[in-house]
Amino acid sequence: MRSYSCCSSINFPRSGLLNPLIRSPQPGIHCVPFNSHFPYRLYFKLSGSRIQKYGHSSTRHRLVVAVMDWDSSFSLDDRVDSDGSVGYSFSSSEGEESDGDIILNPITDVDIPTSRDQFHQSDDALTVTAQKLTMMGRSQRRSRIKYGIFINIGLVTFLTVLLLLLDSHAWRIVRLPLPPFHLICPFTASAVLVSCAGYICVPLFRISRMQQIISKWPARHSSKKGTATMGGLFLIPIGVVVAEVLVGFSSIEVSGACAATIAFATIGLMDDFLRLVKRRKNGLYPWIRILLEVAVGTWFYFWLCTRNISSPYSIKMVVPLPLPLGLVCMGGSYLLLTSFCFVSMANGVELTDGLDGLAGGTAALSFIGMSIAVLPICSDLSVFGASMAGACVGFLFHNRHKASVFMGDTGTLALGGALAAMAACTGMFFPLLITSGVIVLEVLSVILQVSYFNTTKHVHGIGRRLFRMVPLHYHLESCGVKEPVIVAGAYVVSSILMLYAAYVGLISV
């Protein structure tokens, strides 16, 4: 096999145009004119004992390709032009077995950087710093995830121990024999079923593109974009069905509370559907949603008037309050109170659902507080509250930091409607106000922010703000408080308020 040797010379002229034809320095070397519209590329084509050569160059370079037989006496290995040209030799004559290899041997110590090298220079110090920052970010995320697990375990342990104590001493509270594990059974059943259902439903939500839109959220929550939402689709039905099954579908109060919960879940489902599927930015129009919520509250009031439900001392439309107030008969005002409670609680839980686990944990504590408060009035309704609390706790296994699914309006509106239904059936509005203190603070922060802004804008011409952001948990996060710390603090405050609300409800009856 005949061996070939080729040498190329790259010249950098100081000025002037390239020659249209590059002359051959020796016989047997073929040169062709170059096209200036393409970058460096060489095309070799074997033809007998010669190689046909084609080349391209830019307007700033000149490329010479020379090919000769290995036996020729002429060599360009050490050629350096007087104008500063630098030569490189391409050799394929290392042996017959290596004819297909091309070896690049620089002749001089001059390196010509390419455009890629100029723009992609490696900086070891910068790379190491970036890697360290990345590892720090990952460690912080892992620590926050651990905090979410510890917070969730603490909440579950607290509620389980509390319900076991209540079941063991329930006869002292209601003065009537109750079945064993009256509250812990619905709580545990709902928690286990919802947590198991989440492992099936959450992947399905992701496949179905049911993902959260975060256009209204702070920029630091951009990492939550794409998280599955509408978790209320498996949270609410399980809580409702478990409560109905355990009471044997025989309790009027539980049936009414379940109906109100499903009605609010339907409103939330419509809102989520328009926002996620129809890509309407705000879902339902606010005035339409308020009208629907008021309609459900009005219907619930008239349903209470036509049904024989349990009430303190067999008197309807009364609100039990601690002494010296006692029982307060509301009369026709009970309609306004019921509708206001439904609307405020539903939208309050929705506003609270801004951090991972915040709405679910506070709602679970509120349900437990209401279950204890209504236990002497309607023990079946306390089963409904315990079942909904267990459903919220089971949902926290997927909603804790970092959340894999959100409730959506389907879940938040339904939870608020369920709390309001428990209060409307028994008149326990005051214990509800106490046990849902965190939710009330979230709503008050929005009301104060809007009112103060409009007032200062009317007086001074420029609106001013009380908080950096609303609801309240966004303000705390803007002040530098970490998300798991805010959630843990909300759980502690809700636990204290829940115990006090349960005490107030028991002494009121």
Coordinates of C-alpha atoms in Angstrom, one line a residue:
M1 CA 0.0 0.0 0.0
R2 CA 1.3 3.4 -0.9
S3 CA 1.7 5.9 1.9
Y4 CA 1.0 9.6 1.6
S5 CA 2.1 12.6 3.6
C6 CA 0.3 15.9 3.5
C7 CA 1.2 19.2 5.0
S8 CA -0.9 22.3 5.5
S9 CA 0.2 25.9 6.1
I10 CA -2.0 28.5 7.6
N11 CA -1.0 32.1 6.9
F12 CA -2.4 35.2 8.6
P13 CA -1.9 38.2 6.2
R14 CA -1.7 41.6 7.8
S15 CA -3.8 43.2 5.1
G16 CA -5.1 42.7 1.6
L17 CA -7.3 40.1 0.0
L18 CA -6.6 36.5 -0.4
N19 CA -5.1 35.4 -3.7
P20 CA -7.7 33.7 -5.9
L21 CA -5.3 31.0 -6.6
I22 CA -2.7 29.7 -4.2
R23 CA 0.5 28.8 -6.0
S24 CA 2.1 25.4 -5.5
P25 CA 5.6 25.7 -4.0
Q26 CA 6.8 22.4 -5.6
P27 CA 5.9 20.2 -8.5
G28 CA 3.4 17.5 -7.6
I29 CA 1.5 19.6 -5.2
H30 CA -1.9 20.6 -6.3
C31 CA -3.7 23.7 -5.1
V32 CA -7.1 25.0 -5.8
P33 CA -8.8 28.4 -5.2
F34 CA -10.7 28.8 -1.9
N35 CA -14.2 30.0 -1.1
S36 CA -14.3 32.6 1.6
H37 CA -17.9 32.0 2.7
F38 CA -17.2 28.8 4.7
P39 CA -15.0 28.0 7.7
Y40 CA -12.1 25.7 7.6
R41 CA -12.9 22.3 6.1
L42 CA -10.8 19.9 4.1
Y43 CA -12.1 17.2 1.7
F44 CA -9.7 14.4 0.6
K45 CA -10.6 12.1 -2.2
L46 CA -8.3 9.2 -3.2
S47 CA -7.6 8.9 -6.9
G48 CA -4.9 6.4 -7.9
S49 CA -1.7 7.5 -6.3
R50 CA -2.8 11.1 -5.8
I51 CA -5.2 12.8 -3.4
Q52 CA -7.5 15.4 -4.8
K53 CA -7.8 18.4 -2.5
Y54 CA -10.5 20.8 -1.8
G55 CA -10.4 23.5 0.8
H56 CA -12.3 26.5 2.2
S57 CA -11.0 29.4 4.2
S58 CA -12.3 32.6 5.8
T59 CA -11.2 36.1 4.7
R60 CA -8.6 36.2 7.4
H61 CA -6.8 33.0 6.8
R62 CA -5.1 31.1 3.9
L63 CA -4.9 27.4 3.9
V64 CA -2.4 25.4 1.8
V65 CA -2.6 21.7 1.5
A66 CA 0.3 19.8 -0.1
V67 CA 0.3 16.1 -0.9
M68 CA 3.3 14.1 -2.2
D69 CA 4.6 10.6 -2.3
W70 CA 6.6 9.5 0.8
D71 CA 9.6 8.9 -1.3
S72 CA 9.9 12.4 -2.5
S73 CA 12.9 14.4 -1.4
F74 CA 11.0 17.5 -0.6
S75 CA 9.6 18.0 2.9
L76 CA 7.6 20.8 4.5
D77 CA 8.0 19.5 8.0
D78 CA 10.2 22.4 9.1
R79 CA 8.7 25.1 6.9
V80 CA 7.9 28.4 8.6
D81 CA 7.1 31.3 6.2
S82 CA 8.8 34.6 6.6
D83 CA 5.5 36.3 7.1
G84 CA 4.7 34.4 10.3
S85 CA 3.0 31.4 8.9
V86 CA 2.9 28.4 11.2
G87 CA 3.0 24.9 9.8
Y88 CA 1.3 21.7 10.9
S89 CA 2.1 18.3 9.4
F90 CA -0.5 15.5 9.1
S91 CA 1.2 12.1 8.8
S92 CA -0.3 8.8 8.0
S93 CA 3.0 6.9 7.2
E94 CA 3.5 5.2 10.5
G95 CA 3.0 1.9 8.9
E96 CA 0.6 -0.1 6.8
E97 CA -1.6 -0.9 9.8
S98 CA -2.1 2.7 10.7
D99 CA -3.0 4.2 7.2
G100 CA -6.4 5.2 8.5
D101 CA -5.1 7.2 11.4
I102 CA -4.4 10.9 11.2
I103 CA -1.9 12.3 13.7
L104 CA -1.5 16.0 14.4
N105 CA 2.0 17.1 15.3
P106 CA 2.6 20.7 16.0
I107 CA 5.9 21.9 14.6
T108 CA 6.2 25.1 16.6
D109 CA 5.1 26.1 20.1
V110 CA 2.5 28.5 18.8
D111 CA -1.1 27.5 19.5
I112 CA -3.9 29.0 17.5
P113 CA -7.0 29.3 19.7
T114 CA -10.3 28.6 18.0
S115 CA -13.4 30.7 18.5
R116 CA -14.8 28.0 20.8
D117 CA -11.7 28.2 23.0
Q118 CA -12.0 31.9 23.2
F119 CA -15.6 31.8 24.5
H120 CA -15.4 28.6 26.6
Q121 CA -12.4 29.0 28.7
S122 CA -12.4 26.9 31.8
D123 CA -11.9 28.6 35.1
D124 CA -11.1 26.1 37.8
A125 CA -11.8 28.4 40.7
L126 CA -15.2 29.4 39.3
T127 CA -16.1 25.8 38.7
V128 CA -15.2 24.7 42.2
T129 CA -17.1 27.6 43.7
A130 CA -20.2 26.7 41.6
Q131 CA -20.0 23.1 42.7
K132 CA -19.7 24.1 46.3
L133 CA -22.7 26.4 46.1
T134 CA -24.7 23.6 44.4
M135 CA -23.8 21.2 47.1
M136 CA -24.8 23.7 49.7
G137 CA -28.2 24.2 48.0
R138 CA -28.8 20.5 47.9
S139 CA -27.9 20.1 51.6
Q140 CA -30.3 22.9 52.5
R141 CA -33.1 21.3 50.5
R142 CA -32.4 17.9 52.1
S143 CA -32.5 19.5 55.6
R144 CA -35.8 21.2 54.8
I145 CA -37.2 17.9 53.6
K146 CA -36.1 16.4 56.9
Y147 CA -37.7 19.2 58.8
G148 CA -41.0 18.5 56.9
I149 CA -40.8 14.9 57.9
F150 CA -40.2 15.7 61.6
I151 CA -43.0 18.2 61.6
N152 CA -45.4 15.7 60.1
I153 CA -44.4 13.0 62.6
G154 CA -44.8 15.4 65.5
L155 CA -48.3 16.4 64.4
V156 CA -49.4 12.8 63.9
T157 CA -48.1 11.8 67.3
F158 CA -49.7 14.7 69.0
L159 CA -53.2 14.1 67.5
T160 CA -53.0 10.3 68.0
V161 CA -52.2 10.6 71.7
L162 CA -54.9 13.3 72.2
L163 CA -57.6 11.2 70.5
L164 CA -56.6 8.1 72.5
L165 CA -56.9 10.1 75.7
L166 CA -60.3 11.5 74.7
D167 CA -61.6 8.0 73.8
S168 CA -60.5 6.6 77.1
H169 CA -62.3 9.5 79.0
A170 CA -65.2 10.2 76.7
W171 CA -67.7 8.9 79.2
R172 CA -66.8 11.6 81.6
I173 CA -67.4 14.3 78.9
V174 CA -70.7 13.2 77.4
R175 CA -72.1 11.3 80.3
L176 CA -73.2 8.6 77.9
P177 CA -71.6 5.3 76.8
L178 CA -69.7 5.6 73.5
P179 CA -68.3 2.9 71.4
P180 CA -64.6 2.2 72.0
F181 CA -62.2 4.1 69.8
H182 CA -64.9 6.5 68.9
L183 CA -62.6 9.2 67.5
I184 CA -59.3 7.4 66.8
C185 CA -61.0 4.8 64.5
P186 CA -62.3 7.3 61.8
F187 CA -59.1 9.3 62.2
T188 CA -56.8 6.4 61.5
A189 CA -58.9 4.9 58.8
S190 CA -59.1 8.1 56.8
A191 CA -55.4 8.9 57.3
V192 CA -54.3 5.4 56.0
L193 CA -56.7 5.4 53.0
V194 CA -55.8 8.9 51.9
S195 CA -52.0 8.3 52.2
C196 CA -52.3 5.1 50.2
A197 CA -54.6 6.7 47.6
G198 CA -52.0 9.5 47.1
Y199 CA -49.4 7.1 45.8
I200 CA -51.9 6.1 43.0
C201 CA -53.5 9.5 42.3
V202 CA -50.5 11.8 42.3
P203 CA -48.7 10.0 39.4
L204 CA -52.0 10.1 37.5
F205 CA -52.4 13.8 38.1
R206 CA -48.9 14.3 36.7
I207 CA -49.6 12.3 33.6
S208 CA -52.9 14.2 33.1
R209 CA -51.0 17.6 33.3
M210 CA -52.9 18.7 36.3
Q211 CA -50.1 21.0 37.4
Q212 CA -50.1 24.0 39.7
I213 CA -49.9 27.5 38.1
I214 CA -47.8 29.9 40.2
S215 CA -48.3 33.2 38.5
K216 CA -49.7 34.8 41.6
W217 CA -47.0 33.4 43.9
P218 CA -43.7 34.9 44.8
A219 CA -40.7 34.3 42.5
R220 CA -39.0 32.2 45.1
H221 CA -41.7 29.6 44.7
S222 CA -40.9 29.1 41.0
S223 CA -39.4 25.7 41.9
K224 CA -43.0 24.6 42.7
K225 CA -44.1 25.1 39.1
G226 CA -45.4 21.9 37.7
T227 CA -46.4 20.3 41.0
A228 CA -49.5 18.2 40.7
T229 CA -52.7 19.8 42.1
M230 CA -56.4 19.1 42.7
G231 CA -55.5 16.7 45.5
G232 CA -58.9 17.3 46.9
L233 CA -60.3 14.8 44.4
F234 CA -59.0 11.9 46.6
L235 CA -58.9 13.8 49.9
I236 CA -62.5 14.8 50.3
P237 CA -64.3 11.7 49.0
I238 CA -62.4 9.4 51.4
G239 CA -63.1 11.6 54.4
V240 CA -66.8 11.8 53.6
V241 CA -67.3 8.1 52.9
V242 CA -65.4 7.0 56.0
A243 CA -67.6 9.2 58.2
E244 CA -70.8 7.9 56.6
V245 CA -69.8 4.3 56.8
L246 CA -68.8 4.5 60.5
V247 CA -72.1 6.2 61.5
G248 CA -74.1 3.7 59.3
F249 CA -75.6 6.3 57.0
S250 CA -78.1 7.1 59.8
S251 CA -77.1 10.5 61.1
I252 CA -78.9 13.5 59.7
E253 CA -76.2 15.9 60.8
V254 CA -73.4 13.9 59.2
S255 CA -75.4 13.6 55.9
G256 CA -76.0 17.4 55.9
A257 CA -72.3 18.2 56.6
C258 CA -71.2 15.7 53.9
A259 CA -73.6 17.3 51.4
A260 CA -72.3 20.8 52.2
T261 CA -68.7 19.6 51.8
I262 CA -69.4 18.0 48.4
A263 CA -71.2 21.2 47.3
F264 CA -68.1 23.3 48.1
A265 CA -65.8 20.7 46.6
T266 CA -67.9 21.0 43.4
I267 CA -67.4 24.8 43.4
G268 CA -63.7 24.4 43.8
L269 CA -63.6 21.7 41.1
M270 CA -65.2 24.2 38.7
D271 CA -62.7 26.8 39.6
D272 CA -59.7 24.4 39.1
F273 CA -61.1 23.1 35.9
L274 CA -61.4 26.6 34.4
R275 CA -57.9 27.5 35.6
L276 CA -56.0 24.4 34.6
V277 CA -57.9 23.0 31.6
K278 CA -59.5 26.1 30.0
R279 CA -56.4 28.1 31.0
R280 CA -58.5 30.9 32.4
K281 CA -56.1 32.9 34.7
N282 CA -58.5 33.4 37.7
G283 CA -60.8 30.4 37.2
L284 CA -64.4 31.3 38.2
Y285 CA -65.2 35.0 38.4
P286 CA -65.0 36.1 42.0
W287 CA -68.6 37.3 42.2
I288 CA -69.9 34.1 40.7
R289 CA -68.0 32.0 43.3
I290 CA -69.2 34.2 46.1
L291 CA -72.8 33.8 44.9
L292 CA -72.4 30.1 44.8
E293 CA -71.0 29.9 48.3
V294 CA -73.8 32.1 49.6
A295 CA -76.3 29.9 47.9
V296 CA -74.9 26.8 49.6
G297 CA -75.0 28.6 53.0
T298 CA -78.6 29.7 52.5
W299 CA -79.6 26.2 51.4
F300 CA -78.0 24.8 54.5
Y301 CA -79.9 27.2 56.8
F302 CA -83.2 26.2 55.4
W303 CA -82.2 22.5 55.6
L304 CA -81.5 23.0 59.3
C305 CA -85.0 24.6 59.7
T306 CA -86.8 21.6 58.2
R307 CA -84.8 18.8 59.9
N308 CA -84.9 17.5 63.5
I309 CA -81.2 18.0 64.4
S310 CA -79.5 17.9 67.7
S311 CA -79.2 21.3 69.4
P312 CA -78.5 22.5 72.9
Y313 CA -81.6 22.0 75.1
S314 CA -83.6 21.2 71.9
I315 CA -83.6 24.8 70.8
K316 CA -82.7 25.6 67.2
M317 CA -80.8 28.7 66.0
V318 CA -78.9 29.3 69.2
V319 CA -75.2 29.9 69.8
P320 CA -73.7 28.5 73.0
L321 CA -71.3 30.9 74.7
P322 CA -69.4 30.6 77.9
L323 CA -70.9 32.0 81.1
P324 CA -72.2 34.6 81.9
L325 CA -73.5 34.8 78.3
G326 CA -74.9 31.3 78.0
L327 CA -77.2 30.5 75.1
V328 CA -77.9 33.3 72.6
C329 CA -80.9 32.9 70.3
M330 CA -80.1 34.3 66.9
G331 CA -83.5 33.9 65.2
G332 CA -83.5 35.1 61.7
S333 CA -79.9 36.4 62.0
Y334 CA -78.8 32.8 62.1
L335 CA -79.1 32.8 58.2
L336 CA -76.7 35.7 57.9
L337 CA -74.3 34.1 60.4
T338 CA -74.4 30.7 58.6
S339 CA -73.8 32.2 55.1
F340 CA -71.0 34.4 56.4
C341 CA -69.4 31.4 58.1
F342 CA -69.4 29.3 55.0
V343 CA -68.0 32.0 52.8
S344 CA -65.3 33.2 55.2
M345 CA -64.1 29.7 56.2
A346 CA -63.9 28.4 52.6
N347 CA -61.9 31.4 51.3
G348 CA -59.8 31.4 54.5
V349 CA -58.6 27.9 54.0
E350 CA -57.9 28.7 50.4
L351 CA -55.7 31.7 51.4
T352 CA -53.9 29.6 53.9
D353 CA -52.9 27.1 51.3
G354 CA -49.7 28.8 50.3
L355 CA -46.9 26.8 51.9
D356 CA -46.3 23.1 51.9
G357 CA -48.5 21.5 54.6
L358 CA -49.8 24.7 56.1
A359 CA -53.5 24.4 55.1
G360 CA -53.6 20.7 55.7
G361 CA -52.1 20.7 59.2
T362 CA -54.1 23.7 60.5
A363 CA -57.3 22.3 59.0
A364 CA -56.7 19.0 60.8
L365 CA -56.2 20.7 64.1
S366 CA -59.3 22.7 63.6
F367 CA -61.4 19.6 62.8
I368 CA -60.1 18.0 66.0
G369 CA -61.0 21.0 68.0
M370 CA -64.5 21.1 66.6
S371 CA -64.9 17.3 67.1
I372 CA -64.2 17.8 70.8
A373 CA -66.4 20.9 71.1
V374 CA -69.5 19.2 69.5
L375 CA -69.0 15.8 71.2
P376 CA -71.6 16.5 74.0
I377 CA -74.1 17.8 71.4
C378 CA -73.8 15.4 68.5
S379 CA -71.3 12.5 68.9
D380 CA -71.9 11.4 65.3
L381 CA -70.8 14.8 64.0
S382 CA -67.6 14.4 66.0
V383 CA -66.9 11.3 64.0
F384 CA -67.2 13.3 60.8
G385 CA -64.7 15.9 62.2
A386 CA -62.3 13.1 63.2
S387 CA -62.6 11.5 59.7
M388 CA -61.9 14.8 57.9
A389 CA -58.9 15.5 60.2
G390 CA -57.5 12.0 59.4
A391 CA -57.9 12.7 55.7
C392 CA -55.9 16.0 56.1
V393 CA -53.2 14.2 58.0
G394 CA -53.0 11.5 55.3
F395 CA -52.8 14.2 52.7
L396 CA -49.8 15.7 54.6
F397 CA -47.7 12.6 53.7
H398 CA -47.7 14.0 50.1
N399 CA -48.1 17.7 50.9
R400 CA -45.4 18.2 53.4
H401 CA -42.2 20.0 52.3
K402 CA -41.3 19.4 49.6
A403 CA -44.9 18.8 48.4
S404 CA -45.6 16.5 45.6
V405 CA -49.3 17.5 45.3
F406 CA -51.4 20.5 46.3
M407 CA -55.1 20.5 47.4
G408 CA -56.3 23.0 44.8
D409 CA -59.6 24.8 45.3
T410 CA -61.3 21.5 45.2
G411 CA -59.8 20.6 48.6
T412 CA -59.5 24.0 50.3
L413 CA -63.1 25.1 49.7
A414 CA -64.5 21.7 50.7
L415 CA -62.5 21.8 54.0
G416 CA -63.8 25.3 54.8
G417 CA -67.3 24.2 54.0
A418 CA -67.0 21.1 56.3
L419 CA -65.8 23.2 59.2
A420 CA -68.7 25.7 58.7
A421 CA -71.2 22.9 58.5
M422 CA -70.1 21.5 61.8
A423 CA -70.5 24.9 63.4
A424 CA -73.9 25.6 61.8
C425 CA -75.4 22.3 62.9
T426 CA -74.5 22.8 66.6
G427 CA -74.2 26.6 66.9
M428 CA -70.5 26.3 67.8
F429 CA -69.3 29.4 65.9
F430 CA -67.3 30.7 68.8
P431 CA -65.2 27.6 69.2
L432 CA -64.7 27.5 65.4
L433 CA -63.4 31.1 65.5
I434 CA -60.8 30.1 68.1
T435 CA -59.7 26.8 66.8
S436 CA -59.2 28.2 63.3
G437 CA -57.2 31.2 64.6
V438 CA -54.4 30.8 62.1
I439 CA -56.9 30.8 59.2
V440 CA -58.6 33.9 60.7
L441 CA -55.2 35.7 60.9
E442 CA -54.5 34.9 57.2
V443 CA -57.9 36.5 56.2
L444 CA -57.4 39.5 58.5
S445 CA -54.0 40.2 57.0
V446 CA -55.5 40.4 53.5
I447 CA -58.4 42.6 54.7
L448 CA -56.1 45.0 56.6
Q449 CA -53.7 45.2 53.7
V450 CA -56.4 46.1 51.2
S451 CA -58.1 48.5 53.5
Y452 CA -55.0 50.4 54.5
F453 CA -53.8 50.6 50.9
N454 CA -57.0 52.1 49.7
T455 CA -57.3 54.5 52.6
T456 CA -53.7 55.8 52.2
K457 CA -54.2 56.1 48.5
H458 CA -57.3 58.2 49.0
V459 CA -55.7 60.5 51.6
H460 CA -52.1 60.8 50.4
G461 CA -52.5 59.9 46.8
I462 CA -50.0 57.0 47.1
G463 CA -51.1 53.7 48.5
R464 CA -49.0 52.2 51.4
R465 CA -48.8 48.7 52.7
L466 CA -48.8 47.2 56.2
F467 CA -47.2 44.0 55.1
R468 CA -44.6 43.2 52.5
M469 CA -46.9 40.5 51.0
V470 CA -50.2 39.0 51.9
P471 CA -51.4 36.5 53.2
L472 CA -49.5 36.6 56.4
H473 CA -47.3 33.6 55.7
Y474 CA -45.9 35.3 52.6
H475 CA -45.0 38.4 54.7
L476 CA -43.1 36.1 57.1
E477 CA -41.3 34.4 54.3
S478 CA -40.3 37.8 52.8
C479 CA -38.8 38.7 56.2
G480 CA -36.4 35.7 55.9
V481 CA -38.3 33.1 57.9
K482 CA -37.9 29.7 56.3
E483 CA -40.9 27.8 55.0
P484 CA -40.7 24.8 57.4
V485 CA -40.3 27.2 60.4
I486 CA -43.4 29.1 59.4
V487 CA -45.4 25.8 59.1
A488 CA -44.1 24.5 62.4
G489 CA -45.0 27.7 64.2
A490 CA -48.4 27.7 62.7
Y491 CA -48.9 24.1 64.0
V492 CA -47.9 25.1 67.5
V493 CA -50.2 28.1 67.6
S494 CA -53.1 26.0 66.1
S495 CA -52.5 23.3 68.7
I496 CA -52.8 25.7 71.6
L497 CA -55.9 27.4 70.1
M498 CA -57.4 24.0 69.4
L499 CA -57.1 22.9 73.0
Y500 CA -58.6 26.2 74.2
A501 CA -61.4 26.0 71.7
A502 CA -62.3 22.5 72.9
Y503 CA -62.4 23.7 76.5
V504 CA -64.6 26.6 75.6
G505 CA -67.0 24.4 73.6
L506 CA -67.3 21.9 76.5
I507 CA -68.0 24.5 79.2
S508 CA -70.4 26.3 76.9
V509 CA -72.7 23.3 76.7

